[in-house]
Short mmCIF file of C-alpha atoms in Angstrom, two decimals:
data_model
loop_
_atom_site.label_atom_id
_atom_site.label_comp_id
_atom_site.label_asym_id
_atom_site.label_seq_id
_atom_site.Cartn_x
_atom_site.Cartn_y
_atom_site.Cartn_z
CA MET Y 1 24.22 -16.71 -7.70
CA GLU Y 2 24.23 -13.39 -5.80
CA GLU Y 3 21.72 -13.21 -2.97
CA TYR Y 4 19.64 -10.39 -4.49
CA LYS Y 5 19.23 -12.34 -7.75
CA GLU Y 6 17.96 -15.22 -5.84
CA ILE Y 7 15.45 -13.00 -4.14
CA GLU Y 8 14.36 -11.49 -7.50
CA ARG Y 9 14.13 -15.04 -9.00
CA SER Y 10 11.82 -16.10 -6.05
CA ILE Y 11 9.30 -13.30 -7.02
CA ILE Y 12 9.13 -14.55 -10.64
CA LYS Y 13 9.38 -18.35 -10.05
CA LYS Y 14 8.42 -19.55 -6.47
CA TYR Y 15 5.93 -16.82 -5.90
CA ARG Y 16 4.74 -16.32 -9.49
CA LYS Y 17 1.20 -17.15 -8.76
CA GLU Y 18 0.80 -15.49 -5.43
CA ILE Y 19 2.76 -12.33 -6.05
CA TRP Y 20 4.00 -11.66 -9.52
CA SER Y 21 0.87 -12.60 -11.36
CA ARG Y 22 -1.27 -10.62 -9.02
CA PHE Y 23 1.03 -7.68 -9.25
CA VAL Y 24 0.98 -7.79 -13.07
CA LYS Y 25 -2.81 -8.18 -13.06
CA ALA Y 26 -3.39 -5.16 -10.94
CA VAL Y 27 -1.03 -3.08 -13.10
CA SER Y 28 -2.93 -4.14 -16.23
CA GLU Y 29 -6.53 -4.25 -14.97
CA TYR Y 30 -6.43 -0.85 -13.24
CA GLU Y 31 -4.04 0.77 -15.75
CA LEU Y 32 -1.68 1.76 -13.12
CA ILE Y 33 1.61 2.06 -15.11
CA LYS Y 34 1.76 3.36 -18.66
CA GLU Y 35 4.46 3.86 -21.20
CA ASN Y 36 6.96 6.57 -20.37
CA ASP Y 37 5.62 7.03 -16.83
CA LYS Y 38 8.07 8.36 -14.36
CA ILE Y 39 7.27 6.72 -10.99
CA MET Y 40 8.47 7.60 -7.48
CA VAL Y 41 8.43 4.35 -5.57
CA CYS Y 42 8.14 5.14 -1.88
CA ILE Y 43 9.98 2.74 0.50
CA SER Y 44 9.00 2.99 4.14
CA GLY Y 45 11.37 0.20 5.29
CA GLY Y 46 8.60 -2.42 5.66
CA LYS Y 47 8.18 -5.69 3.76
CA ASP Y 48 5.46 -4.31 1.53
CA SER Y 49 7.23 -1.40 0.16
CA TYR Y 50 10.48 -3.34 -0.35
CA LEU Y 51 8.57 -6.04 -2.26
CA LEU Y 52 6.86 -3.26 -4.36
CA ALA Y 53 10.29 -1.89 -5.32
CA LYS Y 54 11.55 -5.32 -6.43
CA CYS Y 55 8.37 -5.94 -8.48
CA ILE Y 56 8.74 -2.64 -10.15
CA GLU Y 57 12.34 -3.39 -10.95
CA GLU Y 58 11.29 -6.71 -12.54
CA LEU Y 59 8.44 -5.05 -14.57
CA ILE Y 60 11.08 -2.53 -15.93
CA LYS Y 61 13.26 -5.51 -16.95
CA HIS Y 62 10.48 -7.75 -18.33
CA GLY Y 63 7.64 -5.34 -19.25
CA LYS Y 64 6.24 -4.57 -22.61
CA PHE Y 65 6.90 -0.84 -22.55
CA PRO Y 66 9.51 1.59 -21.10
CA PHE Y 67 9.04 3.54 -18.00
CA GLU Y 68 11.26 5.08 -15.21
CA ALA Y 69 11.35 4.50 -11.46
CA HIS Y 70 13.01 6.36 -8.66
CA TYR Y 71 13.23 4.52 -5.28
CA VAL Y 72 12.97 6.96 -2.44
CA ILE Y 73 13.11 6.69 1.34
CA MET Y 74 11.91 9.56 3.50
CA ASN Y 75 13.57 9.69 6.88
CA PRO Y 76 11.11 11.55 9.13
CA GLY Y 77 13.37 11.10 12.18
CA TYR Y 78 13.88 7.29 12.55
CA ASN Y 79 16.24 6.10 15.22
CA LYS Y 80 19.68 4.84 14.17
CA GLU Y 81 18.76 1.21 14.64
CA ASN Y 82 15.83 1.35 12.30
CA MET Y 83 17.54 3.51 9.74
CA ASP Y 84 20.51 1.10 9.63
CA LEU Y 85 18.13 -1.72 8.97
CA ILE Y 86 16.44 0.16 6.30
CA LEU Y 87 19.68 0.91 4.48
CA GLU Y 88 21.07 -2.62 4.95
CA ASN Y 89 17.94 -4.11 3.33
CA ALA Y 90 18.30 -1.66 0.40
CA LYS Y 91 21.90 -2.82 -0.10
CA ARG Y 92 21.00 -6.46 0.32
CA LEU Y 93 18.21 -6.18 -2.18
CA ASN Y 94 20.38 -4.18 -4.51
CA ILE Y 95 17.92 -1.31 -4.74
CA ASN Y 96 19.47 2.04 -5.80
CA ILE Y 97 17.69 4.23 -3.23
CA GLU Y 98 17.72 7.93 -2.46
CA VAL Y 99 17.17 9.05 1.10
CA PHE Y 100 15.92 12.45 1.90
CA GLU Y 101 15.54 13.90 5.41
CA SER Y 102 12.52 15.61 7.08
CA ASN Y 103 11.82 16.71 10.60
CA ILE Y 104 8.33 15.49 10.85
CA PHE Y 105 8.75 13.49 14.03
CA ASP Y 106 10.23 16.61 15.70
CA VAL Y 107 7.29 18.71 14.47
CA VAL Y 108 4.57 16.37 15.80
CA LYS Y 109 6.18 15.21 19.00
CA ASP Y 110 4.33 17.85 21.08
CA VAL Y 111 0.99 17.42 19.38
CA GLU Y 112 -1.44 15.93 21.84
CA LYS Y 113 -4.49 15.47 19.62
CA SER Y 114 -4.14 13.03 16.58
CA PRO Y 115 -0.37 13.12 16.22
CA CYS Y 116 -0.56 10.13 13.96
CA TYR Y 117 -3.11 11.80 11.64
CA LEU Y 118 -0.93 15.03 11.45
CA CYS Y 119 2.20 12.82 10.82
CA ALA Y 120 0.60 10.87 8.06
CA ARG Y 121 -0.55 14.04 6.30
CA MET Y 122 2.87 15.72 6.57
CA ARG Y 123 4.67 12.57 5.34
CA ARG Y 124 2.36 12.39 2.36
CA GLY Y 125 2.93 16.12 1.56
CA CYS Y 126 6.73 15.68 1.76
CA LEU Y 127 6.53 12.71 -0.69
CA TYR Y 128 4.34 14.59 -3.12
CA ASN Y 129 6.75 17.61 -2.96
CA ARG Y 130 9.76 15.26 -3.62
CA ALA Y 131 7.92 13.58 -6.53
CA LYS Y 132 7.40 16.99 -8.20
CA GLU Y 133 11.05 17.85 -7.64
CA LEU Y 134 12.04 14.65 -9.40
CA GLY Y 135 9.64 15.27 -12.32
CA CYS Y 136 7.63 12.16 -11.54
CA ASN Y 137 3.88 11.83 -12.54
CA LYS Y 138 3.12 9.01 -10.21
CA ILE Y 139 3.81 7.94 -6.71
CA ALA Y 140 3.70 4.11 -5.86
CA LEU Y 141 2.79 2.87 -2.46
CA GLY Y 142 2.87 -0.63 -0.98
CA HIS Y 143 -0.64 -1.08 0.13
CA HIS Y 144 -1.93 -4.59 -0.46
CA PHE Y 145 -5.09 -6.77 -0.74
CA ASN Y 146 -5.54 -6.90 3.03
CA ASP Y 147 -5.21 -3.14 3.48
CA VAL Y 148 -8.15 -2.80 0.95
CA ILE Y 149 -10.62 -5.07 2.75
CA GLU Y 150 -9.60 -3.93 6.24
CA THR Y 151 -10.14 -0.23 5.19
CA THR Y 152 -13.50 -1.17 3.70
CA LEU Y 153 -14.75 -2.76 7.02
CA LEU Y 154 -13.22 0.20 9.14
CA SER Y 155 -15.23 2.56 6.92
CA MET Y 156 -18.48 0.64 7.53
CA PHE Y 157 -17.97 -0.12 11.29
CA TYR Y 158 -16.40 3.17 12.39
CA GLY Y 159 -17.19 5.59 9.64
CA SER Y 160 -20.86 4.72 8.85
CA GLU Y 161 -19.85 4.69 5.08
CA VAL Y 162 -19.25 2.04 2.45
CA LYS Y 163 -15.83 3.20 1.15
CA THR Y 164 -12.78 1.37 0.05
CA MET Y 165 -9.04 2.10 -0.66
CA MET Y 166 -8.77 2.69 -4.39
CA PRO Y 167 -6.05 1.27 -6.65
CA LYS Y 168 -5.26 4.73 -7.96
CA LEU Y 169 -6.08 8.35 -7.12
CA HIS Y 170 -5.54 11.77 -8.62
CA SER Y 171 -3.90 14.25 -6.12
CA ASP Y 172 -6.19 17.08 -5.20
CA ASN Y 173 -3.42 19.35 -4.13
CA PHE Y 174 -0.64 18.45 -6.65
CA PRO Y 175 -1.99 18.67 -10.13
CA GLY Y 176 -0.51 16.10 -12.51
CA LEU Y 177 0.36 13.68 -9.84
CA GLU Y 178 -1.25 10.35 -9.36
CA LEU Y 179 -1.02 7.79 -6.46
CA ILE Y 180 -0.96 4.16 -7.40
CA ARG Y 181 -1.01 0.96 -5.48
CA PRO Y 182 0.42 -1.86 -7.62
CA LEU Y 183 0.23 -4.52 -4.83
CA TYR Y 184 -3.55 -4.10 -4.71
CA LEU Y 185 -4.23 -7.68 -5.47
CA VAL Y 186 -1.28 -9.22 -3.45
CA LYS Y 187 -2.31 -10.87 -0.09
CA GLU Y 188 -0.29 -9.98 2.98
CA GLU Y 189 0.16 -13.59 3.92
CA ASP Y 190 2.09 -14.20 0.72
CA ILE Y 191 4.27 -11.09 1.29
CA ILE Y 192 5.11 -12.55 4.70
CA SER Y 193 5.89 -15.93 3.21
CA TRP Y 194 8.14 -14.41 0.59
CA SER Y 195 10.03 -12.37 3.19
CA LYS Y 196 10.50 -15.40 5.48
CA SER Y 197 11.54 -17.70 2.65
CA ASN Y 198 14.35 -15.21 1.77
CA ASN Y 199 15.34 -14.68 5.47
CA LEU Y 200 14.48 -10.96 5.24
CA LYS Y 201 13.82 -8.88 8.32
CA PHE Y 202 12.09 -5.59 7.92
CA ILE Y 203 10.93 -2.86 10.32
CA ASN Y 204 7.21 -2.87 11.35
CA CYS Y 205 6.29 0.54 12.88
CA ALA Y 206 9.38 2.85 13.09
CA CYS Y 207 7.45 5.67 14.80
CA ARG Y 208 9.52 7.28 17.59
CA PHE Y 209 6.47 7.61 19.78
CA THR Y 210 5.42 3.95 19.79
CA GLU Y 211 8.92 2.47 20.31
CA GLY Y 212 8.93 0.26 23.41
CA VAL Y 213 5.25 0.70 24.06
CA SER Y 214 3.27 -2.53 24.35
CA LYS Y 215 -0.06 -1.80 22.69
CA LYS Y 216 -2.94 -4.15 23.35
CA GLU Y 217 -4.49 -5.62 20.29
CA GLU Y 218 -7.86 -4.30 20.94
CA ASP Y 219 -6.48 -0.79 20.93
CA SER Y 220 -5.90 -1.09 17.21
CA LYS Y 221 -9.05 -1.05 15.07
CA ARG Y 222 -7.03 -2.38 12.02
CA ILE Y 223 -5.71 -5.34 14.20
CA GLU Y 224 -9.44 -5.82 15.20
CA MET Y 225 -10.37 -6.09 11.48
CA LYS Y 226 -7.52 -8.54 10.85
CA ASN Y 227 -8.69 -10.72 13.71
CA LEU Y 228 -12.33 -10.46 12.59
CA ILE Y 229 -11.47 -11.64 9.06
CA LYS Y 230 -9.24 -14.40 10.42
CA ASN Y 231 -12.04 -15.72 12.53
CA MET Y 232 -14.62 -15.53 9.73
CA LYS Y 233 -12.24 -17.49 7.39
CA LYS Y 234 -12.48 -20.48 9.80
CA ASN Y 235 -16.05 -21.02 8.64
CA ASN Y 236 -15.75 -19.40 5.24
CA PRO Y 237 -12.28 -19.65 3.74
CA ASN Y 238 -13.23 -17.40 0.94
CA VAL Y 239 -14.55 -14.61 3.07
CA ASP Y 240 -11.62 -12.24 2.31
CA ASP Y 241 -11.98 -12.80 -1.57
CA ASN Y 242 -15.84 -12.26 -1.17
CA LEU Y 243 -15.32 -9.03 0.69
CA PHE Y 244 -13.04 -7.73 -2.08
CA LYS Y 245 -15.28 -8.89 -4.85
CA SER Y 246 -18.34 -7.16 -3.23
CA ILE Y 247 -16.75 -3.78 -3.62
CA ASP Y 248 -16.45 -4.50 -7.29
CA ASN Y 249 -20.00 -5.80 -7.51
CA VAL Y 250 -22.21 -3.12 -5.98
CA ASN Y 251 -25.88 -3.45 -6.86
CA LEU Y 252 -27.24 0.04 -6.94
CA ASN Y 253 -30.88 -1.25 -7.15
CA CYS Y 254 -30.54 -2.62 -3.65
CA ILE Y 255 -29.03 0.14 -1.64
CA LEU Y 256 -30.69 2.95 0.24
CA GLY Y 257 -28.46 5.70 -1.07
CA TYR Y 258 -25.08 6.76 -2.24
CA THR Y 259 -22.88 9.77 -2.73
CA LYS Y 260 -21.13 10.78 -5.89
CA ASN Y 261 -19.02 13.94 -6.28
CA LYS Y 262 -20.25 15.16 -2.82
CA GLU Y 263 -23.87 14.87 -4.12
CA LYS Y 264 -26.20 12.59 -2.22
CA HIS Y 265 -28.64 10.27 -4.01
CA SER Y 266 -31.61 8.20 -2.59
CA PHE Y 267 -33.28 5.11 -3.91
CA LEU Y 268 -36.41 7.27 -3.81
CA ASP Y 269 -34.96 9.45 -6.60
CA GLU Y 270 -35.88 6.82 -9.18
CA TYR Y 271 -38.39 4.59 -7.22
CA GLU Y 272 -41.47 5.76 -9.04
CA ARG Y 273 -39.96 5.81 -12.45
#
């Protein structure tokens, strides 16, 4: 059997419970993909987005309704080594990709304040524009379960706000376009296990400005959250699942206040009623 077919089979068989079932559950539970959708699947070159592409392919083959997918890689200025690895993995996984170029790295290279923030915004804008050009109504990204709970904790600890990463969002600037996250329920540890079991090597961060730079773990707030959760799991193995469930189980009778549609509400609004 060809290698890519073995890799596809591993998603359906070996990792059916950990990956495939969780992927299908997210798609169904959050109504992420519907009949006749035209989805642009964004591949960054990392393990998450490549797994997403393969899961989407499997859903097209085995799903209950028809929809289309376009697999797109945006090159913001990767070095040759990283780009070669990205293309080699696409070939190895038998994914029919389209690569389009941008000059984002060149644009942000001289920005001193928040270059990562600007880069992220520009990359998102380029992807939305490309999706419009392709006639797609949805953009699929490879964010997973761990991204969700880490983002929630980051918002609480550093943003003074209880806010999470949503499974889908309407675009404010591109009417008719929706962002979806089909790996929403898939845990990172299972994605890592899948990639290792298939001897796959992916890029991590291909940013030109961090290449060769040894960053201390404490410098990254997201790594700080990863380590926090890892340590908490030593005493409570279900802490990650409980964190996730808590954002789907908010008791509005026991919070001081909340914001909806930019309007603030206090528990005092209804306290005497």
